PDB file of C-alpha atoms in Angstrom:
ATOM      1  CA  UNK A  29     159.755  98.688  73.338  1.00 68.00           C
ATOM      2  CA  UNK A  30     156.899 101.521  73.235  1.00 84.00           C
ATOM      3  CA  UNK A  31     156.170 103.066  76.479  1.00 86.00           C
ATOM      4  CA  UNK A  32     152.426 103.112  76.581  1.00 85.00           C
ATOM      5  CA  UNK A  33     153.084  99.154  76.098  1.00 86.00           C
ATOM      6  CA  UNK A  34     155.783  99.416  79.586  1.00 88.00           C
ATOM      7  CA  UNK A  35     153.398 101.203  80.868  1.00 87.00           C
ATOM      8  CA  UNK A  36     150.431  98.909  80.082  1.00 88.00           C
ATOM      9  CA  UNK A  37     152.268  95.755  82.076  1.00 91.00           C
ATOM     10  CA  UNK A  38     152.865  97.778  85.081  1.00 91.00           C
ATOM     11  CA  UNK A  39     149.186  99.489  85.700  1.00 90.00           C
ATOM     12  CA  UNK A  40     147.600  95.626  85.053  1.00 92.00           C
ATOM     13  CA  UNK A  41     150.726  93.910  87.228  1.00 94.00           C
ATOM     14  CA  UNK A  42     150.059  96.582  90.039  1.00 93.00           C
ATOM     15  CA  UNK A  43     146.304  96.647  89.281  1.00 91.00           C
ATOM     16  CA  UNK A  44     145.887  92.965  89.532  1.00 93.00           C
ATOM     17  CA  UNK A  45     148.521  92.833  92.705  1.00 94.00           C
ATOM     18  CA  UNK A  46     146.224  95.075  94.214  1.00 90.00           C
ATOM     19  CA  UNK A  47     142.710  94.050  93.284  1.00 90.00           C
ATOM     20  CA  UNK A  48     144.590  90.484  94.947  1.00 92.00           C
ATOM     21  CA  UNK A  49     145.710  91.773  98.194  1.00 92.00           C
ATOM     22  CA  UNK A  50     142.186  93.826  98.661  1.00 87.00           C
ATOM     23  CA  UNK A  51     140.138  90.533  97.875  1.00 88.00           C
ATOM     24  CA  UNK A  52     142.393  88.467 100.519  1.00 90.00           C
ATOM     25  CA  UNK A  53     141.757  90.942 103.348  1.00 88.00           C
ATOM     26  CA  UNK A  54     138.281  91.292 102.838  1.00 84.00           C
ATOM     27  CA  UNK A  55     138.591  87.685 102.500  1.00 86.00           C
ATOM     28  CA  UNK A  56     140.159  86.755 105.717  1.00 86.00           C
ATOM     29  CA  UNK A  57     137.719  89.420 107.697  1.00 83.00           C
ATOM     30  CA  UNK A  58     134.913  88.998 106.442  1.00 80.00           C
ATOM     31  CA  UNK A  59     134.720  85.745 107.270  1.00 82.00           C
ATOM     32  CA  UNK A  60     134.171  86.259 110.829  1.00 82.00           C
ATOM     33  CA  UNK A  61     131.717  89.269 110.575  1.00 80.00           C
ATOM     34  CA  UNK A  62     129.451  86.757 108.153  1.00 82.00           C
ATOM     35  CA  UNK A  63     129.966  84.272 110.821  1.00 82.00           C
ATOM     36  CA  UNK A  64     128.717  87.302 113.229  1.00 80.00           C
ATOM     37  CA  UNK A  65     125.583  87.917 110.580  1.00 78.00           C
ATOM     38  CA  UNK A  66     124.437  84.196 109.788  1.00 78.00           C
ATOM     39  CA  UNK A  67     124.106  83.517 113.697  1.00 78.00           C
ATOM     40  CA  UNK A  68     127.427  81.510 113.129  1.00 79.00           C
ATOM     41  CA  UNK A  69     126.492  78.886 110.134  1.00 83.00           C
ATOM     42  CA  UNK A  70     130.104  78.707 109.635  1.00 86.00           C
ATOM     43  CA  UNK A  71     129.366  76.779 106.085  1.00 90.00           C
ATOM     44  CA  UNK A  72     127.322  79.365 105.316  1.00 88.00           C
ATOM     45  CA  UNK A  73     129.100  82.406 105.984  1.00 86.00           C
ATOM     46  CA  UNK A  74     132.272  80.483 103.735  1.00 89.00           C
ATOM     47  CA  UNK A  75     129.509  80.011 101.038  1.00 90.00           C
ATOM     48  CA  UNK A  76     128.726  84.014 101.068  1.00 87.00           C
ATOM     49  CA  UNK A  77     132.190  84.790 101.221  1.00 87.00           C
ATOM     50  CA  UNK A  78     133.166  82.983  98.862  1.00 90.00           C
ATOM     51  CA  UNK A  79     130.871  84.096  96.638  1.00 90.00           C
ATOM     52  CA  UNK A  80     131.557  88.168  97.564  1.00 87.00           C
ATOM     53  CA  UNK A  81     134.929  87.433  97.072  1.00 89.00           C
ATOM     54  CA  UNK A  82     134.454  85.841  93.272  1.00 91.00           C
ATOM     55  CA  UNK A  83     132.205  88.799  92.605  1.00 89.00           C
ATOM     56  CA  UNK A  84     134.364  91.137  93.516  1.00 87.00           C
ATOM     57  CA  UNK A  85     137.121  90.123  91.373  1.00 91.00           C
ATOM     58  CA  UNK A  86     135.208  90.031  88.521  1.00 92.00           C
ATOM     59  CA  UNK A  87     133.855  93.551  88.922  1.00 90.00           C
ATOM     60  CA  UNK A  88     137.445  94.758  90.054  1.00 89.00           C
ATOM     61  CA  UNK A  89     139.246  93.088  87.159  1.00 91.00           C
ATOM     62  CA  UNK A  90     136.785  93.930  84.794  1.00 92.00           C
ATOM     63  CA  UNK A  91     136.701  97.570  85.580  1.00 90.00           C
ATOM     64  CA  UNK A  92     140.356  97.372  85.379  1.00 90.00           C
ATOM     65  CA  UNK A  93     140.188  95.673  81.880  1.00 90.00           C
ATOM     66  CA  UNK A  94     138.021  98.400  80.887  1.00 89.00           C
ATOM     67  CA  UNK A  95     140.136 101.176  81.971  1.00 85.00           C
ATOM     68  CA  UNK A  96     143.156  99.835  80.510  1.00 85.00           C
ATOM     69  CA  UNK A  97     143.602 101.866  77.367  1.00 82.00           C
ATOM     70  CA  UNK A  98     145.619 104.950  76.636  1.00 73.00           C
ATOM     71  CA  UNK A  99     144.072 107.683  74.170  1.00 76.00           C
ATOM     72  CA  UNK A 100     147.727 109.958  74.407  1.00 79.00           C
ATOM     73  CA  UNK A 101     150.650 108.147  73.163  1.00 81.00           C
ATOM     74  CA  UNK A 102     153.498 108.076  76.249  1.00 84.00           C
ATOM     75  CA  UNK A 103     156.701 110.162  74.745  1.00 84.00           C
ATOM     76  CA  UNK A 104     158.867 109.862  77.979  1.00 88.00           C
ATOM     77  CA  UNK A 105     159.468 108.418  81.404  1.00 88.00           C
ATOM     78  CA  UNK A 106     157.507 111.566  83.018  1.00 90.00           C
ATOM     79  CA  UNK A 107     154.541 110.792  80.651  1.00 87.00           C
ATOM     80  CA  UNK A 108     154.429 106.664  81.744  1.00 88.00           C
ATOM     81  CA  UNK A 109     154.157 108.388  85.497  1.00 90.00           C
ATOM     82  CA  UNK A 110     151.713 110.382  84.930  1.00 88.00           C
ATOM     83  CA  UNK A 111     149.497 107.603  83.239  1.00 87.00           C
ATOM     84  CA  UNK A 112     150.033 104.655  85.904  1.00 89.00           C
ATOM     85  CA  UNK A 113     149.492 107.649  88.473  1.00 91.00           C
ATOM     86  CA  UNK A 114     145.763 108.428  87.006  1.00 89.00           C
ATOM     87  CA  UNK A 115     145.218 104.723  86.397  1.00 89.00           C
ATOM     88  CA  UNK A 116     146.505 103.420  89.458  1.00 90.00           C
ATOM     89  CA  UNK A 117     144.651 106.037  91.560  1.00 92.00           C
ATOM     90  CA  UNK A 118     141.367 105.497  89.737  1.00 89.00           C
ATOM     91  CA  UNK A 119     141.801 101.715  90.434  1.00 88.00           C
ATOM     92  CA  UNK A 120     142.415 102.358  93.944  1.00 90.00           C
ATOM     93  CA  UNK A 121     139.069 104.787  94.315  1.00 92.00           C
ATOM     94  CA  UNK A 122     137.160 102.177  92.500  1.00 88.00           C
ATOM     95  CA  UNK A 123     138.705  99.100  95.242  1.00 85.00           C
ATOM     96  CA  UNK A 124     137.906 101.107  98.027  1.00 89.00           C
ATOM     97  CA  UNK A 125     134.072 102.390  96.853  1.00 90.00           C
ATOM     98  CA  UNK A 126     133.754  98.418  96.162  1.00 84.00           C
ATOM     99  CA  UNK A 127     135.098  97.588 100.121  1.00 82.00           C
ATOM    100  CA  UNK A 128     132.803 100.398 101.554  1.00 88.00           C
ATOM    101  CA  UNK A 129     129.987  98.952  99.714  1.00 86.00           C
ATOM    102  CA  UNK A 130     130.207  95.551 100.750  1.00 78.00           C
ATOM    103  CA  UNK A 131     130.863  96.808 104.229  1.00 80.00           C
ATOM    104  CA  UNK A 132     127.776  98.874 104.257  1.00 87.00           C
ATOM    105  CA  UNK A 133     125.620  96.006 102.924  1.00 80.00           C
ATOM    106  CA  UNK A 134     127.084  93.323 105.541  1.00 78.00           C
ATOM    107  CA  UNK A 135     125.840  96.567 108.328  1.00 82.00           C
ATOM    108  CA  UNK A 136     122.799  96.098 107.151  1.00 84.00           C
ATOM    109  CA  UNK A 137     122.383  92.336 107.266  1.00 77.00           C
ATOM    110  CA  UNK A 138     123.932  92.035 110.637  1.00 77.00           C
ATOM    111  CA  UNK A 139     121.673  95.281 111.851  1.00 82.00           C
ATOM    112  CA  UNK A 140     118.447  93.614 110.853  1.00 78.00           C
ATOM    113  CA  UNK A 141     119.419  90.332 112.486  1.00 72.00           C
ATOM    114  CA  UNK A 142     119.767  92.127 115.512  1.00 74.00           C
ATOM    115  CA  UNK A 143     116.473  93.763 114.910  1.00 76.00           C
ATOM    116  CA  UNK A 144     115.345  89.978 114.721  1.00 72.00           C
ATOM    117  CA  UNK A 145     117.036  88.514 117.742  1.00 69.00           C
ATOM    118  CA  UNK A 146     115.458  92.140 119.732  1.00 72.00           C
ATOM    119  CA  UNK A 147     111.745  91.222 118.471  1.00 73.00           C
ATOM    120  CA  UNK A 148     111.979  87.497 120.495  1.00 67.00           C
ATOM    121  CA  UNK A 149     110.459  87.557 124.351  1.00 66.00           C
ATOM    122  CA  UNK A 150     113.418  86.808 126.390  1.00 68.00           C
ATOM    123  CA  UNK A 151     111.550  83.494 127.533  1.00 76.00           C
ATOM    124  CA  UNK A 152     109.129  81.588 126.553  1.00 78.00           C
ATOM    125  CA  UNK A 153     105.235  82.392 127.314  1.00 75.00           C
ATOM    126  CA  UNK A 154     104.908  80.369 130.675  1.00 81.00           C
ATOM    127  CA  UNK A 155     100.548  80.652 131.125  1.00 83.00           C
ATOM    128  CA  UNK A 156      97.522  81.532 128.450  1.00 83.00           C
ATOM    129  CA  UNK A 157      95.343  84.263 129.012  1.00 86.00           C
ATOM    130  CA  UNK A 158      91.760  83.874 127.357  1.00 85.00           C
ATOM    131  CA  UNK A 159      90.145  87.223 126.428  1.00 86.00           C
ATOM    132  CA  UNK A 160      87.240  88.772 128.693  1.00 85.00           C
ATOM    133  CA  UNK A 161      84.226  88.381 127.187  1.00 83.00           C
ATOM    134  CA  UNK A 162      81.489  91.828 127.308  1.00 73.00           C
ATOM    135  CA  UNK A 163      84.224  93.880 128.569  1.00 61.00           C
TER     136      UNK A 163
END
């Protein structure tokens, strides 16, 4: 068997293992910071999350898709290293720019609700004033 083909299965098996495992822990804990965010609309936050989640697979699996093929022709074992090594390490940039992101936009959200919960009078107005008139 040709080794740029060996080395094909085991950058999209590790790839895909990884793009897997990065999705289920942002998965599992994101969860409760949406919960945190939405004022705890538990259906809600399992909507968004849900819908991060499929989003991020498709732009993780895509990009790994994309980066999948091999200009050089792999002679040896050393070269098939070398190759899942770049691959692999590009994949892993790209997984962790797409966690930072999505951790930077949930900041956001859950900093302006907290902007939003700040703006409200800690009770309720109690009296009316009317305005003086000719003052």
């Amino acid at each position: 068997m040709d080794l740029t083909v060996i080395a094909y299965v085991i950058y999209l098996l590790v790839s895909v293992a990884l793009t897997i495992w990065v999705a289920r822990t942002l998965s599992q804990n994101g969860r409760i910071f949406l919960a945190d965010v939405l004022h705890g609309n538990e259906k809600l936050a399992d909507a968004v999350n849900h819908l991060l989640v499929v989003g991020f697979y498709l732009v993780n699996l895509g990009f790994v898709a994309l980066y999948l093929s091999q200009d050089e022709e792999i002679v040896d074992a050393r070269g098939v290293f070398e190759a899942l090594s770049t691959k692999i390490g590009v994949v892993l940039l790209v997984l962790g720019a797409m966690h930072l992101g999505n951790v930077y936009v949930l900041n956001k959200i859950r900093r302006r609700g907290i902007m939003e919960r700040e703006q409200q009078p800690p009770v309720p107005p109690q009296d009316w004033v009317a305005p003086a008139v000719g003052a």
